[in-house]
Amino acid sequence: MNMMLRTLVSASAVCLLTACGGSGGGGVTSSPTPATPDPDPVIPVIDYDTAEYRLNYGLDQIGAIAAYEEGVTGEGITVAVIDTGIDTDNSELVGNISPDSINIITGSYVDVEDSDPDGHGTAVAGVIAANKNDNWVHGVAFNSTILAINAADPGSCEPDGDCSFYDSDIAAAVDYAVAHGASVINISLGGDAPNTPTLSHALRNAVEAGLVIVVSAGNIQDDDPAGTGDEPEASALDALQSWANGQIIIAGSVGENNVISDFSYKAGTIAQEVFLVAAGELIPAVDINEEFKWAYSGTSFSTPHIAGAAALLFEAFPNLTGQQVAELLYSTATDLGDEGLDSVYGSGLINLTEAFAPQGTTSVAVQTATGEVITVSTETAVVYTPGAFGSLAGMADALSDSMMLDGYNRSYSIDLGENIHLDDRGPDLESITDSSLQSRDAVLTLSSTADISFSWKEEDRFREIDELYFSNRNVAERRVRDLRFSFRQDLPGGAQFSLASGLSVAELTSDYNHDDFLTIGKGDFMSLQIRDGSTTALAGLPVTQATRFRMSLGQGQKRFDSIGLETESLLLLTELEHDLSAAFTAGVDLGMLREDGSVLGSLSDGALKIGEGASSLFATLRFDYALSGKLSLFGNYSRGLTTVEAAAASLLGGLDRLTSSSFSLGLKGRDLAGLGEQVSFAVSQPLRVDSGAASVSYVESRDYVSDVLNFASRRVSLVPDGREIDIELAMEMAGFFGATLRVNMLHQINPGHSTTAGDISSVLFRLSSGF
């Protein structure tokens, strides 16, 4: 059994030119004259889409240029070609032939010379590693090293190019390839009998050593009976063994039109998962006479396309195992024929563009506080900032060239700065309009000192349609939403107690239904307390006739389903207010805000998580001064100190304590024109970080051999590059033709505290009437 014969699997070799004889003829392009070098060294831009590249349609068909443009050419990778030997003096292969090449039968390098009169082994090697020299055609992995192993039975090669091989010699050649550092083995041989145990054992050892082995599917001969080729030749079927681990790839052939070649054996139902196709028709290849005329056909020449592709992957990603390289080639192949795996094309056509692109779940490597390196999915790496941090331009710049790992632990560059999203859109006028039109309220008086207030939003614009077509449903329940209520109890001595659900501290301490401004007073620390799902309590008492004290406690939580994040907040606020005169009132507020899942209102997650939460202490100074009976001046200034709880696993760390501030200053007038109108004008700055920095860590380099990631860090400021200033004029007039007219005119400079955000002007007219 060890004497089983194998033969070459070339279907034909034809001349590309009009005449095959002689050494003349076209097809040779001279190398360009070297340009005079610049005095300053420059990095040359290499053009890979050349006539030499395009001559073999098989290169473009498998997307080889995707590897070349990444600087991957097969350098440092040894591909063993077990065949008829090689023309060691061929100019197209000079420099790419391993000195360990051998005639496995005689044990001599001298005898490695191609035994085939047609130069089968030389042509196959050329498809893999012919030099890129602007002459004729180059190989798939044109800088790889060919370990040529001549395993042809001495004297068996006939003038018509047929040679014979014994399984025992092929097995010895496989063992030799493993021992001499090959990463890929190309076997463009075949036979209709199963491999002998000797050869199977050698192939198994090669698989266990981590090699990828590409074998020809086989060629249909003219005298073969009908049905031949419906599945791979028997000599290729070791690829189906469990020990093959997918690392033995069976190569079928297609033409330039991506249709299976007439001569090619197919995947059948048995080999679909380990069967790939590549160009195998009329492939221009190196010939032993260097006439550069010959084009070969056969699965012998689709095989080296796949072997060369494997070599490119091995060079580009040294961390990959043979099994992973093969799996990448299968999983990224272009689907041909019936959808998915099929009995003709198997897994499909080699696609290096996809194979070189990230595959599987992508992640970012981060260091924990203990120095442990873990990976975090890029899908969760996100920051949503409503403005206190601005656009985080410094952080975005530091993250613009981050290292990403794909499902095969391969490194890629990713701009994580694009995952930072700033809300600089200005006020949502439609939402404000709908809210005001749909708001309803009611007061239930319990006694002279207690009442319950209800507020809700009712969607009744389509009530008639609802009642007409959907009367079988609970229409009222469907229409009512955003229900809020508060309980107020006046106590002896002027004290007061309130309890509310669905109202924030800011809403409970002010008039919930009245809202002069679109943005003024809505960008301070109190606005960071989540209203959704909130429970709020307030207690107040007079200290003296002119001094009042209140304390509020509010808790809320909200889940943002669209981004899969949630946050909770707890706000404790104390207010002390004193009437300095009948016209002048001043107040001091002290507060503590605890956020879980957010930092100053910013939501973040994954590798970009700013922090697990934050604790802020803040103080607000405010005043209200009546300039006259109709006009008053008001203002407030808040300043806070925030401590961020470090994220467990993030590229961000070492956050300073943050200081931040907000302010507003304005005028309110009533009945200035004698029309019962109320006019307000104010200038404000929403909450903005004034000081603070963080360290952004990133992978500076990677040692693929030891798989060690070397981290570096960069200190970046968290202070926004701009300052938002809002200027707003608000007017309200009752009795306007039987209705209430409200007008707001707002201009926002650097919205979101971002200098790159254009100014926003908004005008809102609201006309409402109850009936």
PDB file of N, CA and C in Angstrom, residues 53-118:
ATOM      1  N   TYR A  53       0.065  42.356 -11.902  1.00  0.00           N
ATOM      2  CA  TYR A  53      -0.995  41.864 -11.011  1.00  0.00           C
ATOM      3  C   TYR A  53      -2.222  41.450 -11.812  1.00  0.00           C
ATOM      4  N   ARG A  54      -2.586  42.249 -12.778  1.00  0.00           N
ATOM      5  CA  ARG A  54      -3.827  42.004 -13.513  1.00  0.00           C
ATOM      6  C   ARG A  54      -3.706  40.861 -14.521  1.00  0.00           C
ATOM      7  N   LEU A  55      -2.463  40.489 -14.868  1.00  0.00           N
ATOM      8  CA  LEU A  55      -2.299  39.423 -15.854  1.00  0.00           C
ATOM      9  C   LEU A  55      -2.918  38.119 -15.365  1.00  0.00           C
ATOM     10  N   ASN A  56      -2.767  37.850 -14.076  1.00  0.00           N
ATOM     11  CA  ASN A  56      -3.407  36.673 -13.495  1.00  0.00           C
ATOM     12  C   ASN A  56      -4.701  37.123 -12.825  1.00  0.00           C
ATOM     13  N   TYR A  57      -5.821  36.892 -13.496  1.00  0.00           N
ATOM     14  CA  TYR A  57      -7.105  37.313 -12.947  1.00  0.00           C
ATOM     15  C   TYR A  57      -7.371  36.684 -11.591  1.00  0.00           C
ATOM     16  N   GLY A  58      -6.689  35.557 -11.309  1.00  0.00           N
ATOM     17  CA  GLY A  58      -6.906  34.859 -10.042  1.00  0.00           C
ATOM     18  C   GLY A  58      -6.511  35.678  -8.834  1.00  0.00           C
ATOM     19  N   LEU A  59      -5.543  36.602  -8.986  1.00  0.00           N
ATOM     20  CA  LEU A  59      -5.120  37.429  -7.858  1.00  0.00           C
ATOM     21  C   LEU A  59      -6.232  38.378  -7.456  1.00  0.00           C
ATOM     22  N   ASP A  60      -6.797  39.058  -8.439  1.00  0.00           N
ATOM     23  CA  ASP A  60      -7.872  40.001  -8.122  1.00  0.00           C
ATOM     24  C   ASP A  60      -9.137  39.261  -7.708  1.00  0.00           C
ATOM     25  N   GLN A  61      -9.318  38.087  -8.265  1.00  0.00           N
ATOM     26  CA  GLN A  61     -10.516  37.300  -7.967  1.00  0.00           C
ATOM     27  C   GLN A  61     -10.590  36.946  -6.487  1.00  0.00           C
ATOM     28  N   ILE A  62      -9.449  36.702  -5.860  1.00  0.00           N
ATOM     29  CA  ILE A  62      -9.439  36.363  -4.438  1.00  0.00           C
ATOM     30  C   ILE A  62      -9.158  37.579  -3.553  1.00  0.00           C
ATOM     31  N   GLY A  63      -9.020  38.768  -4.162  1.00  0.00           N
ATOM     32  CA  GLY A  63      -8.808  39.981  -3.372  1.00  0.00           C
ATOM     33  C   GLY A  63      -7.441  40.075  -2.749  1.00  0.00           C
ATOM     34  N   ALA A  64      -6.414  39.574  -3.453  1.00  0.00           N
ATOM     35  CA  ALA A  64      -5.068  39.570  -2.882  1.00  0.00           C
ATOM     36  C   ALA A  64      -4.556  40.970  -2.584  1.00  0.00           C
ATOM     37  N   ILE A  65      -5.028  41.965  -3.333  1.00  0.00           N
ATOM     38  CA  ILE A  65      -4.525  43.322  -3.141  1.00  0.00           C
ATOM     39  C   ILE A  65      -4.862  43.852  -1.751  1.00  0.00           C
ATOM     40  N   ALA A  66      -5.889  43.308  -1.118  1.00  0.00           N
ATOM     41  CA  ALA A  66      -6.228  43.720   0.245  1.00  0.00           C
ATOM     42  C   ALA A  66      -5.088  43.415   1.202  1.00  0.00           C
ATOM     43  N   ALA A  67      -4.381  42.317   0.955  1.00  0.00           N
ATOM     44  CA  ALA A  67      -3.224  41.969   1.787  1.00  0.00           C
ATOM     45  C   ALA A  67      -2.038  42.854   1.442  1.00  0.00           C
ATOM     46  N   TYR A  68      -1.794  43.051   0.157  1.00  0.00           N
ATOM     47  CA  TYR A  68      -0.639  43.841  -0.260  1.00  0.00           C
ATOM     48  C   TYR A  68      -0.704  45.261   0.277  1.00  0.00           C
ATOM     49  N   GLU A  69      -1.894  45.831   0.257  1.00  0.00           N
ATOM     50  CA  GLU A  69      -2.042  47.216   0.715  1.00  0.00           C
ATOM     51  C   GLU A  69      -1.848  47.344   2.215  1.00  0.00           C
ATOM     52  N   GLU A  70      -1.842  46.232   2.916  1.00  0.00           N
ATOM     53  CA  GLU A  70      -1.507  46.218   4.331  1.00  0.00           C
ATOM     54  C   GLU A  70      -0.031  45.874   4.538  1.00  0.00           C
ATOM     55  N   GLY A  71       0.722  45.802   3.443  1.00  0.00           N
ATOM     56  CA  GLY A  71       2.142  45.480   3.536  1.00  0.00           C
ATOM     57  C   GLY A  71       2.426  44.009   3.703  1.00  0.00           C
ATOM     58  N   VAL A  72       1.448  43.160   3.420  1.00  0.00           N
ATOM     59  CA  VAL A  72       1.597  41.717   3.609  1.00  0.00           C
ATOM     60  C   VAL A  72       1.851  41.065   2.259  1.00  0.00           C
ATOM     61  N   THR A  73       2.977  40.377   2.150  1.00  0.00           N
ATOM     62  CA  THR A  73       3.381  39.782   0.873  1.00  0.00           C
ATOM     63  C   THR A  73       3.844  38.339   1.013  1.00  0.00           C
ATOM     64  N   GLY A  74       3.737  37.780   2.215  1.00  0.00           N
ATOM     65  CA  GLY A  74       4.187  36.417   2.456  1.00  0.00           C
ATOM     66  C   GLY A  74       5.596  36.329   3.006  1.00  0.00           C
ATOM     67  N   GLU A  75       6.224  37.462   3.241  1.00  0.00           N
ATOM     68  CA  GLU A  75       7.614  37.453   3.707  1.00  0.00           C
ATOM     69  C   GLU A  75       7.741  36.706   5.030  1.00  0.00           C
ATOM     70  N   GLY A  76       8.759  35.853   5.096  1.00  0.00           N
ATOM     71  CA  GLY A  76       9.022  35.097   6.311  1.00  0.00           C
ATOM     72  C   GLY A  76       8.230  33.810   6.433  1.00  0.00           C
ATOM     73  N   ILE A  77       7.377  33.523   5.466  1.00  0.00           N
ATOM     74  CA  ILE A  77       6.544  32.317   5.519  1.00  0.00           C
ATOM     75  C   ILE A  77       7.050  31.308   4.493  1.00  0.00           C
ATOM     76  N   THR A  78       7.227  30.090   4.935  1.00  0.00           N
ATOM     77  CA  THR A  78       7.701  29.025   4.057  1.00  0.00           C
ATOM     78  C   THR A  78       6.519  28.163   3.608  1.00  0.00           C
ATOM     79  N   VAL A  79       6.421  27.998   2.292  1.00  0.00           N
ATOM     80  CA  VAL A  79       5.389  27.155   1.704  1.00  0.00           C
ATOM     81  C   VAL A  79       6.081  25.971   1.030  1.00  0.00           C
ATOM     82  N   ALA A  80       5.776  24.779   1.492  1.00  0.00           N
ATOM     83  CA  ALA A  80       6.357  23.587   0.883  1.00  0.00           C
ATOM     84  C   ALA A  80       5.523  23.196  -0.338  1.00  0.00           C
ATOM     85  N   VAL A  81       6.190  22.988  -1.460  1.00  0.00           N
ATOM     86  CA  VAL A  81       5.519  22.550  -2.685  1.00  0.00           C
ATOM     87  C   VAL A  81       6.018  21.147  -2.991  1.00  0.00           C
ATOM     88  N   ILE A  82       5.176  20.161  -2.739  1.00  0.00           N
ATOM     89  CA  ILE A  82       5.542  18.768  -3.014  1.00  0.00           C
ATOM     90  C   ILE A  82       5.088  18.460  -4.430  1.00  0.00           C
ATOM     91  N   ASP A  83       6.054  18.350  -5.332  1.00  0.00           N
ATOM     92  CA  ASP A  83       5.698  18.290  -6.745  1.00  0.00           C
ATOM     93  C   ASP A  83       6.870  17.684  -7.516  1.00  0.00           C
ATOM     94  N   THR A  84       7.082  18.200  -8.720  1.00  0.00           N
ATOM     95  CA  THR A  84       8.123  17.654  -9.601  1.00  0.00           C
ATOM     96  C   THR A  84       9.446  18.365  -9.439  1.00  0.00           C
ATOM     97  N   GLY A  85       9.546  19.248  -8.434  1.00  0.00           N
ATOM     98  CA  GLY A  85      10.770  19.997  -8.249  1.00  0.00           C
ATOM     99  C   GLY A  85      10.593  21.436  -8.707  1.00  0.00           C
ATOM    100  N   ILE A  86      11.720  22.117  -8.983  1.00  0.00           N
ATOM    101  CA  ILE A  86      11.660  23.538  -9.328  1.00  0.00           C
ATOM    102  C   ILE A  86      12.879  23.917 -10.158  1.00  0.00           C
ATOM    103  N   ASP A  87      12.690  24.886 -11.019  1.00  0.00           N
ATOM    104  CA  ASP A  87      13.794  25.435 -11.800  1.00  0.00           C
ATOM    105  C   ASP A  87      14.542  26.424 -10.904  1.00  0.00           C
ATOM    106  N   THR A  88      15.639  25.993 -10.334  1.00  0.00           N
ATOM    107  CA  THR A  88      16.333  26.796  -9.323  1.00  0.00           C
ATOM    108  C   THR A  88      16.975  28.051  -9.889  1.00  0.00           C
ATOM    109  N   ASP A  89      17.166  28.121 -11.188  1.00  0.00           N
ATOM    110  CA  ASP A  89      17.796  29.295 -11.801  1.00  0.00           C
ATOM    111  C   ASP A  89      16.779  30.257 -12.402  1.00  0.00           C
ATOM    112  N   ASN A  90      15.516  29.996 -12.213  1.00  0.00           N
ATOM    113  CA  ASN A  90      14.492  30.815 -12.857  1.00  0.00           C
ATOM    114  C   ASN A  90      14.473  32.225 -12.260  1.00  0.00           C
ATOM    115  N   SER A  91      14.545  33.216 -13.138  1.00  0.00           N
ATOM    116  CA  SER A  91      14.605  34.611 -12.680  1.00  0.00           C
ATOM    117  C   SER A  91      13.348  35.033 -11.929  1.00  0.00           C
ATOM    118  N   GLU A  92      12.235  34.384 -12.215  1.00  0.00           N
ATOM    119  CA  GLU A  92      10.991  34.750 -11.552  1.00  0.00           C
ATOM    120  C   GLU A  92      10.917  34.192 -10.131  1.00  0.00           C
ATOM    121  N   LEU A  93      11.816  33.280  -9.795  1.00  0.00           N
ATOM    122  CA  LEU A  93      11.785  32.676  -8.468  1.00  0.00           C
ATOM    123  C   LEU A  93      13.066  32.915  -7.685  1.00  0.00           C
ATOM    124  N   VAL A  94      14.043  33.582  -8.289  1.00  0.00           N
ATOM    125  CA  VAL A  94      15.317  33.803  -7.633  1.00  0.00           C
ATOM    126  C   VAL A  94      15.093  34.571  -6.323  1.00  0.00           C
ATOM    127  N   GLY A  95      15.742  34.103  -5.272  1.00  0.00           N
ATOM    128  CA  GLY A  95      15.610  34.715  -3.959  1.00  0.00           C
ATOM    129  C   GLY A  95      14.466  34.165  -3.134  1.00  0.00           C
ATOM    130  N   ASN A  96      13.581  33.404  -3.777  1.00  0.00           N
ATOM    131  CA  ASN A  96      12.413  32.885  -3.059  1.00  0.00           C
ATOM    132  C   ASN A  96      12.436  31.373  -2.914  1.00  0.00           C
ATOM    133  N   ILE A  97      13.567  30.753  -3.219  1.00  0.00           N
ATOM    134  CA  ILE A  97      13.683  29.297  -3.097  1.00  0.00           C
ATOM    135  C   ILE A  97      14.536  28.971  -1.876  1.00  0.00           C
ATOM    136  N   SER A  98      13.996  28.163  -0.990  1.00  0.00           N
ATOM    137  CA  SER A  98      14.716  27.800   0.219  1.00  0.00           C
ATOM    138  C   SER A  98      15.933  26.945  -0.115  1.00  0.00           C
ATOM    139  N   PRO A  99      17.058  27.194   0.527  1.00  0.00           N
ATOM    140  CA  PRO A  99      18.233  26.329   0.322  1.00  0.00           C
ATOM    141  C   PRO A  99      18.016  24.922   0.847  1.00  0.00           C
ATOM    142  N   ASP A 100      16.932  24.739   1.628  1.00  0.00           N
ATOM    143  CA  ASP A 100      16.614  23.405   2.130  1.00  0.00           C
ATOM    144  C   ASP A 100      15.783  22.599   1.145  1.00  0.00           C
ATOM    145  N   SER A 101      15.505  23.174  -0.019  1.00  0.00           N
ATOM    146  CA  SER A 101      14.768  22.423  -1.045  1.00  0.00           C
ATOM    147  C   SER A 101      15.534  21.153  -1.392  1.00  0.00           C
ATOM    148  N   ILE A 102      14.765  20.105  -1.774  1.00  0.00           N
ATOM    149  CA  ILE A 102      15.413  18.794  -1.862  1.00  0.00           C
ATOM    150  C   ILE A 102      14.673  17.873  -2.819  1.00  0.00           C
ATOM    151  N   ASN A 103      15.374  16.954  -3.352  1.00  0.00           N
ATOM    152  CA  ASN A 103      14.769  15.784  -3.988  1.00  0.00           C
ATOM    153  C   ASN A 103      14.649  14.745  -2.884  1.00  0.00           C
ATOM    154  N   ILE A 104      13.425  14.457  -2.474  1.00  0.00           N
ATOM    155  CA  ILE A 104      13.204  13.645  -1.283  1.00  0.00           C
ATOM    156  C   ILE A 104      13.673  12.213  -1.485  1.00  0.00           C
ATOM    157  N   ILE A 105      13.840  11.814  -2.750  1.00  0.00           N
ATOM    158  CA  ILE A 105      14.250  10.430  -3.028  1.00  0.00           C
ATOM    159  C   ILE A 105      15.758  10.296  -2.974  1.00  0.00           C
ATOM    160  N   THR A 106      16.465  11.259  -3.580  1.00  0.00           N
ATOM    161  CA  THR A 106      17.926  11.182  -3.604  1.00  0.00           C
ATOM    162  C   THR A 106      18.551  11.910  -2.424  1.00  0.00           C
ATOM    163  N   GLY A 107      17.768  12.800  -1.778  1.00  0.00           N
ATOM    164  CA  GLY A 107      18.298  13.562  -0.658  1.00  0.00           C
ATOM    165  C   GLY A 107      19.218  14.676  -1.075  1.00  0.00           C
ATOM    166  N   SER A 108      19.123  15.103  -2.342  1.00  0.00           N
ATOM    167  CA  SER A 108      20.063  16.089  -2.876  1.00  0.00           C
ATOM    168  C   SER A 108      19.350  17.370  -3.291  1.00  0.00           C
ATOM    169  N   TYR A 109      19.967  18.524  -3.021  1.00  0.00           N
ATOM    170  CA  TYR A 109      19.444  19.796  -3.513  1.00  0.00           C
ATOM    171  C   TYR A 109      19.599  19.878  -5.023  1.00  0.00           C
ATOM    172  N   VAL A 110      20.695  19.320  -5.543  1.00  0.00           N
ATOM    173  CA  VAL A 110      20.952  19.369  -6.988  1.00  0.00           C
ATOM    174  C   VAL A 110      19.807  18.709  -7.744  1.00  0.00           C
ATOM    175  N   ASP A 111      19.308  17.621  -7.204  1.00  0.00           N
ATOM    176  CA  ASP A 111      18.264  16.859  -7.888  1.00  0.00           C
ATOM    177  C   ASP A 111      16.866  17.440  -7.702  1.00  0.00           C
ATOM    178  N   VAL A 112      16.769  18.635  -7.054  1.00  0.00           N
ATOM    179  CA  VAL A 112      15.456  19.259  -6.891  1.00  0.00           C
ATOM    180  C   VAL A 112      14.971  19.850  -8.202  1.00  0.00           C
ATOM    181  N   GLU A 113      15.868  19.972  -9.180  1.00  0.00           N
ATOM    182  CA  GLU A 113      15.488  20.541 -10.475  1.00  0.00           C
ATOM    183  C   GLU A 113      14.259  19.833 -11.027  1.00  0.00           C
ATOM    184  N   ASP A 114      13.405  20.632 -11.675  1.00  0.00           N
ATOM    185  CA  ASP A 114      12.113  20.135 -12.148  1.00  0.00           C
ATOM    186  C   ASP A 114      12.273  18.938 -13.069  1.00  0.00           C
ATOM    187  N   SER A 115      11.626  17.827 -12.683  1.00  0.00           N
ATOM    188  CA  SER A 115      11.702  16.602 -13.479  1.00  0.00           C
ATOM    189  C   SER A 115      10.720  16.614 -14.642  1.00  0.00           C
ATOM    190  N   ASP A 116       9.738  17.494 -14.578  1.00  0.00           N
ATOM    191  CA  ASP A 116       8.667  17.515 -15.569  1.00  0.00           C
ATOM    192  C   ASP A 116       9.080  18.344 -16.777  1.00  0.00           C
ATOM    193  N   PRO A 117       9.008  17.779 -17.976  1.00  0.00           N
ATOM    194  CA  PRO A 117       9.348  18.566 -19.171  1.00  0.00           C
ATOM    195  C   PRO A 117       8.498  19.823 -19.318  1.00  0.00           C
ATOM    196  N   ASP A 118       7.275  19.804 -18.776  1.00  0.00           N
ATOM    197  CA  ASP A 118       6.400  20.985 -18.824  1.00  0.00           C
ATOM    198  C   ASP A 118       6.596  21.905 -17.630  1.00  0.00           C
TER     199      ASP A 118
END
